[in-house]
mmCIF file of C-alpha atoms in Angstrom:
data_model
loop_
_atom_site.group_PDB
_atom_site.id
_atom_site.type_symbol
_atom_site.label_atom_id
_atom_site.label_comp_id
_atom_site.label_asym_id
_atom_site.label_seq_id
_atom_site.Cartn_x
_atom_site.Cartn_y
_atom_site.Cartn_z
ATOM 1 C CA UNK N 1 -17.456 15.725 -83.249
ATOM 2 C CA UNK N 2 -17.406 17.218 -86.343
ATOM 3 C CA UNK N 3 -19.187 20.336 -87.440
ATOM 4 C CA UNK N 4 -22.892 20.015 -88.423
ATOM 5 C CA UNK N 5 -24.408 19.829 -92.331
ATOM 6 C CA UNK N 6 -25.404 22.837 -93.641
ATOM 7 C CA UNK N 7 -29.243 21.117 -93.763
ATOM 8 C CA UNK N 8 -29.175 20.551 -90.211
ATOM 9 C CA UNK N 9 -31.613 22.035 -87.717
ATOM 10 C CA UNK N 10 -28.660 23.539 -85.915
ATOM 11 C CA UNK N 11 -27.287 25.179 -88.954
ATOM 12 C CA UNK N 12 -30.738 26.769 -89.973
ATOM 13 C CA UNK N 13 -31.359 28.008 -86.338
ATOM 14 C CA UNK N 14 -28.071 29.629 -86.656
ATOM 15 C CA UNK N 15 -28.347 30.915 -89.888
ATOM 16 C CA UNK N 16 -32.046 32.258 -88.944
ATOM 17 C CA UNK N 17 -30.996 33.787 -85.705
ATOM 18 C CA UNK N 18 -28.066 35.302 -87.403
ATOM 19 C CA UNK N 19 -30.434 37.311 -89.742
ATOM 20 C CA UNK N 20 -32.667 38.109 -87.204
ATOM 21 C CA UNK N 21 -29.290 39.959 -85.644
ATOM 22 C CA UNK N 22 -28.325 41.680 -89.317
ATOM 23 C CA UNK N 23 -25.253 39.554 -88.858
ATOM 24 C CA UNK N 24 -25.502 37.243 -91.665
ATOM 25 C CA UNK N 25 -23.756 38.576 -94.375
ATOM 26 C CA UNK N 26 -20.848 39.454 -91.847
ATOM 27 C CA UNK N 27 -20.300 36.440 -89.954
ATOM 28 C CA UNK N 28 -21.823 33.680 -92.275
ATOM 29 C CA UNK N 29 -20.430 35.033 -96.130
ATOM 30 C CA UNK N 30 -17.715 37.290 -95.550
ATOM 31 C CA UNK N 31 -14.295 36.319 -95.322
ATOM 32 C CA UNK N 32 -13.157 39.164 -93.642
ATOM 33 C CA UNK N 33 -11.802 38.289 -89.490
ATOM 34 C CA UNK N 34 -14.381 38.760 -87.150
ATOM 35 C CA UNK N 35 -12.172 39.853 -84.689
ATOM 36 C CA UNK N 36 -9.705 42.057 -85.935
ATOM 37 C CA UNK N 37 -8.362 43.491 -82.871
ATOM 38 C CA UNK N 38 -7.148 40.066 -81.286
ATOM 39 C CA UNK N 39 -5.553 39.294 -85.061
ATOM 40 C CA UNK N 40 -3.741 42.693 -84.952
ATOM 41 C CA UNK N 41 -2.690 42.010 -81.661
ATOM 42 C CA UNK N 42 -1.727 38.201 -82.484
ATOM 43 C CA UNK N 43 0.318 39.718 -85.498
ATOM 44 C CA UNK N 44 1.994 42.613 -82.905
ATOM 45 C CA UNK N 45 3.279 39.523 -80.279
ATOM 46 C CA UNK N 46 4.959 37.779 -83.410
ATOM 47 C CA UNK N 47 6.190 40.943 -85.219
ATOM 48 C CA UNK N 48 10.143 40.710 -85.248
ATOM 49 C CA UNK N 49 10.360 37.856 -83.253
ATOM 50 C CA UNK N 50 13.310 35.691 -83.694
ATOM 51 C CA UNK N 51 12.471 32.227 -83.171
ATOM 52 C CA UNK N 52 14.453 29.636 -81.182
ATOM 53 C CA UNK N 53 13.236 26.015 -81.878
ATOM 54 C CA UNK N 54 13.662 24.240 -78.696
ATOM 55 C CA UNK N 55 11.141 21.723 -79.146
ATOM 56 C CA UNK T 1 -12.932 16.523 -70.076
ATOM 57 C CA UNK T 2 -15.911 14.814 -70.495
ATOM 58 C CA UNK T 3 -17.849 17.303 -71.604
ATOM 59 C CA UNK T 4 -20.932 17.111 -74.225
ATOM 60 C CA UNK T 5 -19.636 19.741 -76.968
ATOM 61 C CA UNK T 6 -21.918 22.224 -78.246
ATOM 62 C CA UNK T 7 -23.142 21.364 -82.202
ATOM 63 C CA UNK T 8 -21.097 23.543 -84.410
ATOM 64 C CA UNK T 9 -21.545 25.188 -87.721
ATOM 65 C CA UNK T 10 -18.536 26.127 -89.897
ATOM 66 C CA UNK T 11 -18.373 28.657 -93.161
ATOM 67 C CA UNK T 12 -14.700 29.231 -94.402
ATOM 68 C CA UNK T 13 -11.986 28.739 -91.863
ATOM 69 C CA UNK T 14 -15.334 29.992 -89.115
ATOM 70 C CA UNK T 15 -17.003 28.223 -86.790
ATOM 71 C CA UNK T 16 -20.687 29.385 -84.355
ATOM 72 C CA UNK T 17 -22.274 27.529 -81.708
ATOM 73 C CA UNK T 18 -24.303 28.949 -79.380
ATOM 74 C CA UNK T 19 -23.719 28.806 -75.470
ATOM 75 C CA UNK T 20 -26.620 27.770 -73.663
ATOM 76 C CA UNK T 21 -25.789 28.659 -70.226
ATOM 77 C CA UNK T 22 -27.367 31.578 -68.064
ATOM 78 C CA UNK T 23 -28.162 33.402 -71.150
ATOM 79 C CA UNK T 24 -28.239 32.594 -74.769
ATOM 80 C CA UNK T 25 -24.875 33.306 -76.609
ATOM 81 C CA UNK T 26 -23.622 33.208 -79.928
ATOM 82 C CA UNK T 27 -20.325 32.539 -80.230
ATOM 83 C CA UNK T 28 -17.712 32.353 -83.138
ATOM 84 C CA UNK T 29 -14.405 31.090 -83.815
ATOM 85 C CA UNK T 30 -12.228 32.323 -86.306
ATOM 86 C CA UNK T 31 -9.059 30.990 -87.755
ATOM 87 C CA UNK T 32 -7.268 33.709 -89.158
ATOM 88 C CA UNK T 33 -4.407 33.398 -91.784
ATOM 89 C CA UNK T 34 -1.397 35.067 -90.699
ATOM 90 C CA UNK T 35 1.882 36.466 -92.074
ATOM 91 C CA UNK T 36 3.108 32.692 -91.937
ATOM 92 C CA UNK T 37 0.564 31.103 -93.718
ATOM 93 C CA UNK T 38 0.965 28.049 -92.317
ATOM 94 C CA UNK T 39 0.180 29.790 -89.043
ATOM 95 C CA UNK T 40 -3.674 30.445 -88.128
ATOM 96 C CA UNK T 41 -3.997 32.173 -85.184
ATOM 97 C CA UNK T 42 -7.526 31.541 -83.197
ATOM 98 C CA UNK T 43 -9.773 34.379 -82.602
ATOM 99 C CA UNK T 44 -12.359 33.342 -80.108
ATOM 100 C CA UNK T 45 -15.814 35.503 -79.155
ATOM 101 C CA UNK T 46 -19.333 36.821 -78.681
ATOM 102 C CA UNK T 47 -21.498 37.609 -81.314
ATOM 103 C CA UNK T 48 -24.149 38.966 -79.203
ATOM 104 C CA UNK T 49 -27.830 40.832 -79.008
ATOM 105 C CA UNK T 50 -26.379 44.400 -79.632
ATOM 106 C CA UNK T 51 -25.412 43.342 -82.841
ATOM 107 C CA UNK T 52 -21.799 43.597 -81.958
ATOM 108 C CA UNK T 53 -19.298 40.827 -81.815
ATOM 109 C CA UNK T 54 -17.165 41.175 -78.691
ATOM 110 C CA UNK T 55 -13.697 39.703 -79.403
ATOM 111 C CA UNK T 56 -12.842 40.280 -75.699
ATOM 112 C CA UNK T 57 -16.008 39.521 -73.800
ATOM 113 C CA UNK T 58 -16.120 37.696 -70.641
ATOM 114 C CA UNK T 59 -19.343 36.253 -70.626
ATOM 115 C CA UNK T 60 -19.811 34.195 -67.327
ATOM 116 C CA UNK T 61 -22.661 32.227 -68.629
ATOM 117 C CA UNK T 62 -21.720 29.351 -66.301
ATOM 118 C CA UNK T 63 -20.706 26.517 -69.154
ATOM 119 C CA UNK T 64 -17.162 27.657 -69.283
ATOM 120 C CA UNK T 65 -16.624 23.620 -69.409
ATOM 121 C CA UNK T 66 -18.613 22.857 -71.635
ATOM 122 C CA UNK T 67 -17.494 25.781 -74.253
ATOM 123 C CA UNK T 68 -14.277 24.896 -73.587
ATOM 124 C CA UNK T 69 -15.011 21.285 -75.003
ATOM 125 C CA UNK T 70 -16.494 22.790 -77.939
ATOM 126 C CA UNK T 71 -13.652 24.635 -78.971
ATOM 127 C CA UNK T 72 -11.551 21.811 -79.046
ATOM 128 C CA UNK T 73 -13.419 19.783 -81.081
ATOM 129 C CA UNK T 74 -13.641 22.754 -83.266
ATOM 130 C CA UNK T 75 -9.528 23.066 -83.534
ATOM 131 C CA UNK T 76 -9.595 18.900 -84.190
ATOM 132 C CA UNK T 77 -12.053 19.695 -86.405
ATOM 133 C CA UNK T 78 -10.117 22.719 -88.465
ATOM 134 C CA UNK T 79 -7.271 20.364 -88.381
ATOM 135 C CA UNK T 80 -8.356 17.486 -89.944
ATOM 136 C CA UNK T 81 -9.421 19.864 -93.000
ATOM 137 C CA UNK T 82 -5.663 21.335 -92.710
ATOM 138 C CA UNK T 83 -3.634 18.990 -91.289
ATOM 139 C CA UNK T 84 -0.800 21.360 -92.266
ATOM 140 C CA UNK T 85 -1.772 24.183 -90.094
ATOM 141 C CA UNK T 86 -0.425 25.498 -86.901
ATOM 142 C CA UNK T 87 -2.938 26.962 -84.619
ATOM 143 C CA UNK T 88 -1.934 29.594 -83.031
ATOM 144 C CA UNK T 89 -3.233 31.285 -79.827
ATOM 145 C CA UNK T 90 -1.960 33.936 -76.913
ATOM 146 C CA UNK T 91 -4.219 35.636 -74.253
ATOM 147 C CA UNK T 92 -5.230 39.328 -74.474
ATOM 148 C CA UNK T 93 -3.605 39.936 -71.593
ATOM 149 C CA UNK T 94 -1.256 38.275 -69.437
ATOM 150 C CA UNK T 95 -3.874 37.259 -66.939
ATOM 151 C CA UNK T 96 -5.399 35.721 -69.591
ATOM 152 C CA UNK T 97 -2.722 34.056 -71.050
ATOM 153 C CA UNK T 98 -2.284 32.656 -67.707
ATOM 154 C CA UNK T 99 -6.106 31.496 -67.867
ATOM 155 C CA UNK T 100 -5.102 29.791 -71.150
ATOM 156 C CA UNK T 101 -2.490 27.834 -69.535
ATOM 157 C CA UNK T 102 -3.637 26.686 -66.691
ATOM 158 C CA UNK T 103 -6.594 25.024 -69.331
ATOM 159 C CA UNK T 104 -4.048 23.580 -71.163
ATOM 160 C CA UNK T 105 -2.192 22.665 -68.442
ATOM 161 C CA UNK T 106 -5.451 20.876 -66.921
ATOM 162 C CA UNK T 107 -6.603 19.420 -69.885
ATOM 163 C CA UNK T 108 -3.023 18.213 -71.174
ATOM 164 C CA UNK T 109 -3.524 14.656 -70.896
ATOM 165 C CA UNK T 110 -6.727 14.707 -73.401
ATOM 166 C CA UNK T 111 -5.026 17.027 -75.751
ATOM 167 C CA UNK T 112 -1.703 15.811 -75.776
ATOM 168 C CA UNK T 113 -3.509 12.727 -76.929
ATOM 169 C CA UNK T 114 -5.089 14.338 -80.379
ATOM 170 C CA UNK T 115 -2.399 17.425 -80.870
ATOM 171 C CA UNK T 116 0.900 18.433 -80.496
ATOM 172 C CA UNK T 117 1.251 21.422 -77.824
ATOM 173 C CA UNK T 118 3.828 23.727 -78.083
ATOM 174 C CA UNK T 119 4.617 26.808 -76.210
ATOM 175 C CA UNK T 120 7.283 30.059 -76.723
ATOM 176 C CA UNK T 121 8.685 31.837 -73.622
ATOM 177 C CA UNK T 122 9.606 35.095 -74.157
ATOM 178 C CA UNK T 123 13.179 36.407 -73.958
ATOM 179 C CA UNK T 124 13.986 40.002 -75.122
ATOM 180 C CA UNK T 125 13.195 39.973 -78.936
ATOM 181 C CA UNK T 126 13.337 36.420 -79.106
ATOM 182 C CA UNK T 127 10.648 33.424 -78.933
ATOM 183 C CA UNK T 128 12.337 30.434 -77.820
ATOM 184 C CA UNK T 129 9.815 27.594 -78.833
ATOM 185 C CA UNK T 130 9.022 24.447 -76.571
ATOM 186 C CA UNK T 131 7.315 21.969 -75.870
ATOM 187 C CA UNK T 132 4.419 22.109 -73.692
ATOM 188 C CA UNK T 133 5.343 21.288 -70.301
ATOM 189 C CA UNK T 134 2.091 20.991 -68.179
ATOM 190 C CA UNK T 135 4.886 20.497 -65.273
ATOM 191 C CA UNK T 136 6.618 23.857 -65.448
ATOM 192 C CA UNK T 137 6.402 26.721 -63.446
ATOM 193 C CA UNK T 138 7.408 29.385 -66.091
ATOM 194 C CA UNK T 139 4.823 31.570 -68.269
ATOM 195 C CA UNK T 140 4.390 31.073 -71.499
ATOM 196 C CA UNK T 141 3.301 33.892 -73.793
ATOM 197 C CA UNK T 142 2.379 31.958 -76.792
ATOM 198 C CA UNK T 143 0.750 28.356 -77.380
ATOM 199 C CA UNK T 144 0.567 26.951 -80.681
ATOM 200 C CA UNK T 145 -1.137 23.699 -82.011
ATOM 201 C CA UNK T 146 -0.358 20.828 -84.692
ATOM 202 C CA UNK T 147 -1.847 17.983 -85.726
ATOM 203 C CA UNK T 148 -0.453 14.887 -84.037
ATOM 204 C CA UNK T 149 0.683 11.901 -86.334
#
């Protein structure tokens, strides 16, 4: 299933709801990561890792 | 799984849907750019009523099935607009990386059909990078997801 058109019904309830929250702008326009914690962490697991391609 | 996915919205490299299980929740995934740009590593959470977004919430809202589904067809999704990218994914703990392969583990057939599963066990400073093995009795720390051809 793909995702939905921006003109959907789904989309606008989201959209709507999201402003209702103040969290638009934050999860809806900006680029920035929503959850920066698990990407820090993600990047920390990775960091200096020597990969062994065993696949 | 034959689970009904959630609709899904997507902005950038983002996808919401929202959980309707006990409660009403929003929730968001994110597909994060990393060092290896090829690599995207999946951030998965709540955006919820407090006007906080929980990026390690256990929410127990009883569709754990049916968000599960959802995701995936989110990652199919995110791959066929990058059918370059690696997905990348690891547990926030170890007892939830567990959690994460005992899914993939369950679901392998299904996914094994649309994406190519790979795994990395860890050994001192080193990552040594296999396949999937639903079979295998060894933990994995990370999982990571292509495209398959």
């Amino acid at each position: 299933m793909p995702a939905v058109k921006k003109n959907s019904r789904v989309h606008k309830e989201i959209v709507k709801k999201l402003k209702e929250m103040g969290l638009y702008e934050r999860v809806m326009i900006s680029k920035e990561p929503l959850f920066p914690k698990k990407n820090a962490l993600a990047e920390e697991r990775l960091r200096g890792m020597k990969f062994i391609d065993n696949s | 799984m034959n689970q009904t996915p959630y609709p899904f919205t997507r902005t950038h490299n983002r996808y919401i849907f929202v959980s309707k299980g006990n409660t009403t929740i929003f929730k968001a995934v994110d597909f994060t750019s990393m060092k290896s740009r090829s690599t995207f590593n999946l951030c998965f959470g709540d955006v919820d009523i407090d006007n906080q977004i929980d990026d390690f919430a256990i929410s127990n809202n009883g569709d754990m099935k049916r968000v599960l589904a959802t995701v995936i067809h989110i990652i199919a999704d995110f791959l066929i607009r990058n059918p370059k990218a690696i997905v990348y994914f690891t547990g926030s703990t170890a007892t939830r990386t567990n959690l994460y392969q005992r899914i993939v583990k369950t679901h392998y057939q299904q996914l094994s059909a649309q994406f190519e599963i790979f795994a990395s066990i860890k050994s001192g400073n080193r990552l040594k990078k296999v396949k999937f093995n639903p079979h295998t009795g060894i933990a994995y720390s990370n999982f990571f997801i292509t495209k398959k051809y």
